[in-house]
């Protein structure tokens, strides 16, 4: 069953006649129920813009967004979002528990049920017993787990994540990827995750939407036919994993120029691949 349909979506910031920024153009794809879709594309290309349009955090310049067949014109209650910068997304003066509980105040009226939801989602992300801590008492990876717990507590039908693991170290990142896969299985939500990391996209996704540089258009939608459950070592050692990776890398190279593997030449200012 199709959950979300995006058709011919366009967004230009400001007045096109006065040098407005055309961020995305003619974007079409869909997300099926419970599906894991990753979006990759060059930095500054329009990925965050696309996600903001989907959450109706700002308007669009053209195109159609439909969730369960309904036009999306205001932030849909079925969607929860996790962004890159955990340090700004959590309230430092609230405990972990209150942070997770906050978005539930309006949707879950019964206090006992709300408390149960919070404890369940903290358990889900491996933070059982951490409810009384404050965000600043936790490591970066743990703070991002709180942000994921908050989104999951809400029981969204679609979980939207914008480069959610970009600010943590590689080890923590692998753990958070697997956590997200497990949460997806438990909660049954579809996940739409933006990343600049091609390995991460292939590892997580059922399908990868490859975007061009700005204005972002869909270059290709790659079906990832790798067995589940995925495993950080075994999955990444499969020949097919390497083939997907190479194919997507070639697409990205063709659109963005600089080599995302070697990284930008430090002497040349390149707006190609740093996460934003
Ligand atoms: P990405 O997430 O792929 O790095 P963004 O969607 O953040 O890309 O940005 C795409 C383009 O739109 C960039 O050139 C950026 O400077 C521009 N942009 C983003 N937000 C705004 C805004 N609120 N007003 C004007 N331009 C913006
Ligand atoms: Mg972005």
mmCIF file of C-alpha atoms and ligand atoms in Angstrom:
data_model
loop_
_atom_site.group_PDB
_atom_site.id
_atom_site.type_symbol
_atom_site.label_atom_id
_atom_site.label_comp_id
_atom_site.label_asym_id
_atom_site.label_seq_id
_atom_site.Cartn_x
_atom_site.Cartn_y
_atom_site.Cartn_z
ATOM 1 C CA UNK A 1 0.000 0.000 0.000
ATOM 2 C CA UNK A 2 1.284 3.448 -0.907
ATOM 3 C CA UNK A 3 1.553 5.767 2.084
ATOM 4 C CA UNK A 4 3.008 8.956 0.701
ATOM 5 C CA UNK A 5 2.950 10.266 -2.836
ATOM 6 C CA UNK A 6 5.169 13.131 -3.959
ATOM 7 C CA UNK A 7 4.538 14.372 -7.454
ATOM 8 C CA UNK A 8 6.303 17.058 -9.424
ATOM 9 C CA UNK A 9 7.259 18.854 -6.203
ATOM 10 C CA UNK A 10 9.005 22.210 -6.577
ATOM 11 C CA UNK A 11 10.263 24.810 -4.132
ATOM 12 C CA UNK A 12 11.913 28.141 -4.859
ATOM 13 C CA UNK A 13 12.893 30.408 -1.976
ATOM 14 C CA UNK A 14 12.089 34.053 -2.568
ATOM 15 C CA UNK A 15 11.076 35.662 -5.818
ATOM 16 C CA UNK A 16 12.421 33.867 -8.903
ATOM 17 C CA UNK A 17 12.403 37.214 -10.742
ATOM 18 C CA UNK A 18 14.733 38.673 -8.110
ATOM 19 C CA UNK A 19 17.313 35.928 -7.879
ATOM 20 C CA UNK A 20 15.321 33.521 -5.693
ATOM 21 C CA UNK A 21 16.905 30.156 -4.922
ATOM 22 C CA UNK A 22 15.363 27.241 -6.803
ATOM 23 C CA UNK A 23 16.024 24.406 -4.351
ATOM 24 C CA UNK A 24 14.032 21.476 -5.789
ATOM 25 C CA UNK A 25 12.331 20.865 -9.106
ATOM 26 C CA UNK A 26 9.933 18.226 -10.428
ATOM 27 C CA UNK A 27 10.528 15.708 -7.624
ATOM 28 C CA UNK A 28 8.370 12.580 -7.787
ATOM 29 C CA UNK A 29 8.561 9.422 -5.692
ATOM 30 C CA UNK A 30 6.417 7.474 -3.291
ATOM 31 C CA UNK A 31 6.806 5.725 0.038
ATOM 32 C CA UNK A 32 4.967 2.495 0.758
ATOM 33 C CA UNK A 33 3.592 1.497 4.134
ATOM 34 C CA UNK A 34 6.426 0.438 6.428
ATOM 35 C CA UNK A 35 9.036 1.024 3.739
ATOM 36 C CA UNK A 36 12.547 2.349 4.438
ATOM 37 C CA UNK A 37 13.441 4.986 1.854
ATOM 38 C CA UNK A 38 16.770 6.824 1.918
ATOM 39 C CA UNK A 39 17.465 10.035 0.061
ATOM 40 C CA UNK A 40 21.028 10.862 -0.954
ATOM 41 C CA UNK A 41 22.332 13.856 -2.821
ATOM 42 C CA UNK A 42 25.005 16.537 -2.729
ATOM 43 C CA UNK A 43 25.143 19.019 0.125
ATOM 44 C CA UNK A 44 23.176 22.199 -0.505
ATOM 45 C CA UNK A 45 21.144 20.311 -3.073
ATOM 46 C CA UNK A 46 17.737 20.705 -1.510
ATOM 47 C CA UNK A 47 17.278 17.603 0.668
ATOM 48 C CA UNK A 48 16.262 19.473 3.808
ATOM 49 C CA UNK A 49 13.978 21.636 1.699
ATOM 50 C CA UNK A 50 12.277 18.490 0.421
ATOM 51 C CA UNK A 51 11.726 17.172 3.953
ATOM 52 C CA UNK A 52 10.398 20.537 5.148
ATOM 53 C CA UNK A 53 7.892 20.515 2.294
ATOM 54 C CA UNK A 54 6.786 16.996 3.265
ATOM 55 C CA UNK A 55 6.241 18.060 6.890
ATOM 56 C CA UNK A 56 4.502 21.213 5.588
ATOM 57 C CA UNK A 57 6.880 23.304 7.674
ATOM 58 C CA UNK A 58 6.851 25.673 4.747
ATOM 59 C CA UNK A 59 4.874 25.956 1.564
ATOM 60 C CA UNK A 60 5.790 24.566 -1.837
ATOM 61 C CA UNK A 61 5.980 26.338 -5.156
ATOM 62 C CA UNK A 62 4.326 23.545 -7.090
ATOM 63 C CA UNK A 63 3.411 19.883 -7.126
ATOM 64 C CA UNK A 64 1.418 17.491 -5.021
ATOM 65 C CA UNK A 65 2.003 15.765 -1.674
ATOM 66 C CA UNK A 66 -0.521 13.170 -0.619
ATOM 67 C CA UNK A 67 -0.541 11.173 2.588
ATOM 68 C CA UNK A 68 -3.063 8.316 2.550
ATOM 69 C CA UNK A 69 -4.679 10.035 -0.399
ATOM 70 C CA UNK A 70 -5.110 13.375 1.408
ATOM 71 C CA UNK A 71 -3.402 16.555 0.277
ATOM 72 C CA UNK A 72 -0.768 17.685 2.804
ATOM 73 C CA UNK A 73 -1.293 21.352 3.599
ATOM 74 C CA UNK A 74 -0.359 21.495 7.283
ATOM 75 C CA UNK A 75 2.032 19.444 9.436
ATOM 76 C CA UNK A 76 0.502 15.946 9.288
ATOM 77 C CA UNK A 77 -0.062 14.292 12.682
ATOM 78 C CA UNK A 78 1.074 10.972 11.166
ATOM 79 C CA UNK A 79 4.629 12.251 10.709
ATOM 80 C CA UNK A 80 7.378 12.658 13.307
ATOM 81 C CA UNK A 81 10.784 14.104 12.488
ATOM 82 C CA UNK A 82 14.334 13.728 13.836
ATOM 83 C CA UNK A 83 16.956 16.233 12.752
ATOM 84 C CA UNK A 84 20.727 16.188 12.735
ATOM 85 C CA UNK A 85 21.423 18.540 15.567
ATOM 86 C CA UNK A 86 20.356 16.729 18.721
ATOM 87 C CA UNK A 87 21.849 19.408 20.945
ATOM 88 C CA UNK A 88 19.339 21.926 19.642
ATOM 89 C CA UNK A 89 16.379 19.582 19.399
ATOM 90 C CA UNK A 90 16.232 18.682 23.114
ATOM 91 C CA UNK A 91 15.209 21.068 25.887
ATOM 92 C CA UNK A 92 18.214 21.232 28.230
ATOM 93 C CA UNK A 93 16.141 22.257 31.238
ATOM 94 C CA UNK A 94 13.816 19.247 30.955
ATOM 95 C CA UNK A 95 14.663 15.689 31.953
ATOM 96 C CA UNK A 96 14.890 12.997 29.301
ATOM 97 C CA UNK A 97 11.431 11.823 30.341
ATOM 98 C CA UNK A 98 9.855 15.271 29.923
ATOM 99 C CA UNK A 99 11.576 15.765 26.595
ATOM 100 C CA UNK A 100 10.081 12.549 25.275
ATOM 101 C CA UNK A 101 6.692 13.309 26.793
ATOM 102 C CA UNK A 102 6.397 16.840 25.396
ATOM 103 C CA UNK A 103 4.874 16.111 21.963
ATOM 104 C CA UNK A 104 2.395 13.676 23.545
ATOM 105 C CA UNK A 105 0.722 16.287 25.757
ATOM 106 C CA UNK A 106 -1.946 17.029 23.179
ATOM 107 C CA UNK A 107 -2.368 13.623 21.615
ATOM 108 C CA UNK A 108 -2.358 11.295 24.629
ATOM 109 C CA UNK A 109 -4.617 12.859 27.245
ATOM 110 C CA UNK A 110 -4.383 10.108 29.844
ATOM 111 C CA UNK A 111 -1.322 10.765 32.038
ATOM 112 C CA UNK A 112 -0.777 7.109 32.899
ATOM 113 C CA UNK A 113 -0.907 6.024 29.282
ATOM 114 C CA UNK A 114 1.439 8.879 28.402
ATOM 115 C CA UNK A 115 3.933 7.759 31.044
ATOM 116 C CA UNK A 116 3.761 4.187 29.744
ATOM 117 C CA UNK A 117 4.401 5.375 26.205
ATOM 118 C CA UNK A 118 7.442 7.313 27.347
ATOM 119 C CA UNK A 119 8.900 4.350 29.244
ATOM 120 C CA UNK A 120 8.193 2.035 26.309
ATOM 121 C CA UNK A 121 9.967 4.274 23.821
ATOM 122 C CA UNK A 122 12.953 4.791 26.151
ATOM 123 C CA UNK A 123 13.228 1.005 26.406
ATOM 124 C CA UNK A 124 12.910 0.779 22.624
ATOM 125 C CA UNK A 125 16.038 2.921 22.147
ATOM 126 C CA UNK A 126 17.945 1.277 24.996
ATOM 127 C CA UNK A 127 17.576 4.135 27.472
ATOM 128 C CA UNK A 128 15.438 2.406 30.100
ATOM 129 C CA UNK A 129 16.147 3.949 33.498
ATOM 130 C CA UNK A 130 17.576 7.161 32.014
ATOM 131 C CA UNK A 131 14.345 9.154 32.302
ATOM 132 C CA UNK A 132 15.512 11.288 35.225
ATOM 133 C CA UNK A 133 18.736 12.402 33.583
ATOM 134 C CA UNK A 134 19.149 15.696 31.787
ATOM 135 C CA UNK A 135 20.263 15.787 28.137
ATOM 136 C CA UNK A 136 23.571 17.420 29.048
ATOM 137 C CA UNK A 137 24.410 14.429 31.244
ATOM 138 C CA UNK A 138 24.338 12.160 28.184
ATOM 139 C CA UNK A 139 26.755 11.531 25.314
ATOM 140 C CA UNK A 140 25.923 12.758 21.826
ATOM 141 C CA UNK A 141 24.787 9.347 20.693
ATOM 142 C CA UNK A 142 22.537 8.989 23.734
ATOM 143 C CA UNK A 143 21.033 12.420 23.136
ATOM 144 C CA UNK A 144 20.204 11.423 19.587
ATOM 145 C CA UNK A 145 18.579 8.278 20.979
ATOM 146 C CA UNK A 146 16.401 10.518 23.152
ATOM 147 C CA UNK A 147 15.382 12.427 20.020
ATOM 148 C CA UNK A 148 14.519 9.122 18.326
ATOM 149 C CA UNK A 149 12.587 7.977 21.419
ATOM 150 C CA UNK A 150 10.609 11.208 21.338
ATOM 151 C CA UNK A 151 9.669 10.649 17.699
ATOM 152 C CA UNK A 152 8.852 6.983 18.308
ATOM 153 C CA UNK A 153 6.760 7.657 21.447
ATOM 154 C CA UNK A 154 4.458 9.544 19.180
ATOM 155 C CA UNK A 155 3.875 6.301 17.193
ATOM 156 C CA UNK A 156 4.191 7.990 13.821
ATOM 157 C CA UNK A 157 3.172 6.284 10.608
ATOM 158 C CA UNK A 158 6.091 7.969 8.899
ATOM 159 C CA UNK A 159 9.370 8.776 10.606
ATOM 160 C CA UNK A 160 11.325 11.479 8.802
ATOM 161 C CA UNK A 161 15.029 11.815 9.603
ATOM 162 C CA UNK A 162 17.340 14.511 8.236
ATOM 163 C CA UNK A 163 20.984 13.395 8.464
ATOM 164 C CA UNK A 164 20.241 12.121 11.977
ATOM 165 C CA UNK A 165 23.609 10.468 12.612
ATOM 166 C CA UNK A 166 25.924 13.015 11.039
ATOM 167 C CA UNK A 167 27.186 14.440 14.336
ATOM 168 C CA UNK A 168 28.201 11.207 16.068
ATOM 169 C CA UNK A 169 31.296 9.024 15.782
ATOM 170 C CA UNK A 170 31.379 6.007 13.441
ATOM 171 C CA UNK A 171 30.860 3.394 16.141
ATOM 172 C CA UNK A 172 27.853 5.184 17.613
ATOM 173 C CA UNK A 173 26.555 5.770 14.128
ATOM 174 C CA UNK A 174 26.480 2.062 13.281
ATOM 175 C CA UNK A 175 24.624 1.429 16.539
ATOM 176 C CA UNK A 176 22.042 4.112 15.760
ATOM 177 C CA UNK A 177 21.534 2.715 12.247
ATOM 178 C CA UNK A 178 20.747 -0.726 13.664
ATOM 179 C CA UNK A 179 18.569 0.830 16.334
ATOM 180 C CA UNK A 180 16.571 2.628 13.638
ATOM 181 C CA UNK A 181 16.102 -0.634 11.719
ATOM 182 C CA UNK A 182 14.895 -2.380 14.870
ATOM 183 C CA UNK A 183 12.535 0.466 15.759
ATOM 184 C CA UNK A 184 11.130 0.431 12.243
ATOM 185 C CA UNK A 185 10.381 -3.280 12.590
ATOM 186 C CA UNK A 186 8.790 -2.881 16.034
ATOM 187 C CA UNK A 187 6.745 0.222 15.303
ATOM 188 C CA UNK A 188 5.916 -0.614 11.699
ATOM 189 C CA UNK A 189 6.409 2.982 10.592
ATOM 190 C CA UNK A 190 7.722 3.912 7.175
ATOM 191 C CA UNK A 191 11.056 5.728 7.413
ATOM 192 C CA UNK A 192 12.263 8.467 5.099
ATOM 193 C CA UNK A 193 15.891 9.219 5.914
ATOM 194 C CA UNK A 194 18.194 11.757 4.314
ATOM 195 C CA UNK A 195 21.907 11.018 4.466
ATOM 196 C CA UNK A 196 25.024 12.121 2.633
ATOM 197 C CA UNK A 197 26.553 8.705 3.381
ATOM 198 C CA UNK A 198 25.999 6.281 0.497
ATOM 199 C CA UNK A 199 26.970 3.196 2.524
ATOM 200 C CA UNK A 200 24.441 4.161 5.154
ATOM 201 C CA UNK A 201 21.724 4.610 2.527
ATOM 202 C CA UNK A 202 22.360 1.220 0.908
ATOM 203 C CA UNK A 203 22.666 -0.498 4.276
ATOM 204 C CA UNK A 204 19.347 0.817 5.587
ATOM 205 C CA UNK A 205 17.066 1.218 2.619
ATOM 206 C CA UNK A 206 14.521 -0.725 0.655
ATOM 207 C CA UNK A 207 14.906 1.995 -1.975
ATOM 208 C CA UNK A 208 17.338 4.869 -2.403
ATOM 209 C CA UNK A 209 16.227 8.085 -4.090
ATOM 210 C CA UNK A 210 19.305 9.714 -5.653
ATOM 211 C CA UNK A 211 19.011 13.469 -6.029
ATOM 212 C CA UNK A 212 21.026 15.724 -8.316
ATOM 213 C CA UNK A 213 22.773 18.902 -7.243
ATOM 214 C CA UNK A 214 20.640 22.037 -6.982
ATOM 215 C CA UNK A 215 17.954 22.390 -8.112
ATOM 216 C CA UNK A 216 17.459 18.863 -6.869
ATOM 217 C CA UNK A 217 15.772 16.506 -9.288
ATOM 218 C CA UNK A 218 15.432 12.731 -8.991
ATOM 219 C CA UNK A 219 18.316 11.123 -10.895
ATOM 220 C CA UNK A 220 17.284 7.570 -10.137
ATOM 221 C CA UNK A 221 15.381 5.482 -7.640
ATOM 222 C CA UNK A 222 17.456 2.402 -6.820
ATOM 223 C CA UNK A 223 15.717 -0.691 -5.478
ATOM 224 C CA UNK A 224 17.998 -2.292 -2.851
ATOM 225 C CA UNK A 225 17.570 -6.019 -3.065
ATOM 226 C CA UNK A 226 19.665 -7.108 -0.070
ATOM 227 C CA UNK A 227 18.494 -9.704 2.460
ATOM 228 C CA UNK A 228 17.107 -8.690 5.851
ATOM 229 C CA UNK A 229 17.875 -8.632 8.681
ATOM 230 C CA UNK A 230 20.871 -6.548 7.699
ATOM 231 C CA UNK A 231 24.170 -6.863 9.495
ATOM 232 C CA UNK A 232 26.925 -4.258 9.627
ATOM 233 C CA UNK A 233 29.603 -6.786 8.660
ATOM 234 C CA UNK A 234 27.819 -9.418 6.590
ATOM 235 C CA UNK A 235 25.599 -7.103 4.544
ATOM 236 C CA UNK A 236 28.439 -4.725 3.726
ATOM 237 C CA UNK A 237 30.617 -7.664 2.643
ATOM 238 C CA UNK A 238 28.124 -8.779 -0.022
ATOM 239 C CA UNK A 239 29.271 -8.214 -3.622
ATOM 240 C CA UNK A 240 25.881 -6.726 -4.386
ATOM 241 C CA UNK A 241 26.331 -4.143 -1.634
ATOM 242 C CA UNK A 242 29.486 -2.943 -3.378
ATOM 243 C CA UNK A 243 27.659 -2.800 -6.720
ATOM 244 C CA UNK A 244 24.863 -0.602 -5.345
ATOM 245 C CA UNK A 245 27.409 1.587 -3.627
ATOM 246 C CA UNK A 246 29.448 2.046 -6.807
ATOM 247 C CA UNK A 247 26.399 2.760 -8.923
ATOM 248 C CA UNK A 248 25.073 5.442 -6.578
ATOM 249 C CA UNK A 249 28.524 6.938 -6.132
ATOM 250 C CA UNK A 250 28.843 7.273 -9.906
ATOM 251 C CA UNK A 251 25.507 9.056 -10.099
ATOM 252 C CA UNK A 252 26.494 11.451 -7.325
ATOM 253 C CA UNK A 253 29.895 12.078 -8.881
ATOM 254 C CA UNK A 254 28.301 12.877 -12.183
ATOM 255 C CA UNK A 255 26.123 15.531 -10.601
ATOM 256 C CA UNK A 256 28.400 17.038 -7.952
ATOM 257 C CA UNK A 257 31.911 16.907 -9.359
ATOM 258 C CA UNK A 258 34.133 16.545 -6.286
ATOM 259 C CA UNK A 259 35.017 13.076 -5.125
ATOM 260 C CA UNK A 260 32.950 12.333 -2.042
ATOM 261 C CA UNK A 261 35.216 9.463 -1.030
ATOM 262 C CA UNK A 262 38.486 11.345 -1.176
ATOM 263 C CA UNK A 263 36.734 14.371 0.303
ATOM 264 C CA UNK A 264 37.118 17.914 -0.937
ATOM 265 C CA UNK A 265 40.583 19.267 -1.656
ATOM 266 C CA UNK A 266 41.314 21.419 1.407
ATOM 267 C CA UNK A 267 42.794 24.135 -0.806
ATOM 268 C CA UNK A 268 39.759 24.402 -3.030
ATOM 269 C CA UNK A 269 36.505 25.686 -1.633
ATOM 270 C CA UNK A 270 34.024 23.064 -2.722
ATOM 271 C CA UNK A 271 30.345 22.998 -1.946
ATOM 272 C CA UNK A 272 29.922 19.375 -2.702
ATOM 273 C CA UNK A 273 29.750 16.966 0.090
ATOM 274 C CA UNK A 274 29.895 18.287 3.634
ATOM 275 C CA UNK A 275 26.719 17.538 5.593
ATOM 276 C CA UNK A 276 24.676 20.659 6.254
HETATM 277 P P1 LIG B 1 20.608 20.228 1.648
HETATM 278 O O1 LIG B 1 19.765 19.841 2.807
HETATM 279 O O2 LIG B 1 20.573 19.260 0.523
HETATM 280 O O3 LIG B 1 22.009 20.527 2.047
HETATM 281 P P2 LIG B 1 18.930 22.614 1.622
HETATM 282 O O4 LIG B 1 17.567 22.139 1.301
HETATM 283 O O5 LIG B 1 19.234 22.937 3.030
HETATM 284 O O6 LIG B 1 19.999 21.570 1.021
HETATM 285 O O7 LIG B 1 19.230 23.911 0.746
HETATM 286 C C1 LIG B 1 19.044 23.950 -0.659
HETATM 287 C C2 LIG B 1 19.301 25.348 -1.153
HETATM 288 O O8 LIG B 1 18.287 26.223 -0.675
HETATM 289 C C3 LIG B 1 20.616 25.947 -0.655
HETATM 290 O O9 LIG B 1 21.161 26.713 -1.690
HETATM 291 C C4 LIG B 1 20.200 26.810 0.507
HETATM 292 O O10 LIG B 1 21.091 27.901 0.657
HETATM 293 C C5 LIG B 1 18.833 27.298 0.069
HETATM 294 N N1 LIG B 1 17.959 27.558 1.217
HETATM 295 C C6 LIG B 1 17.642 26.675 2.211
HETATM 296 N N2 LIG B 1 16.788 27.232 3.090
HETATM 297 C C7 LIG B 1 16.556 28.507 2.640
HETATM 298 C C8 LIG B 1 15.749 29.594 3.107
HETATM 299 N N3 LIG B 1 14.989 29.481 4.197
HETATM 300 N N4 LIG B 1 15.760 30.744 2.381
HETATM 301 C C9 LIG B 1 16.503 30.846 1.257
HETATM 302 N N5 LIG B 1 17.270 29.863 0.761
HETATM 303 C C10 LIG B 1 17.306 28.699 1.440
HETATM 304 MG MG1 LIG B 2 20.238 19.471 4.784
#
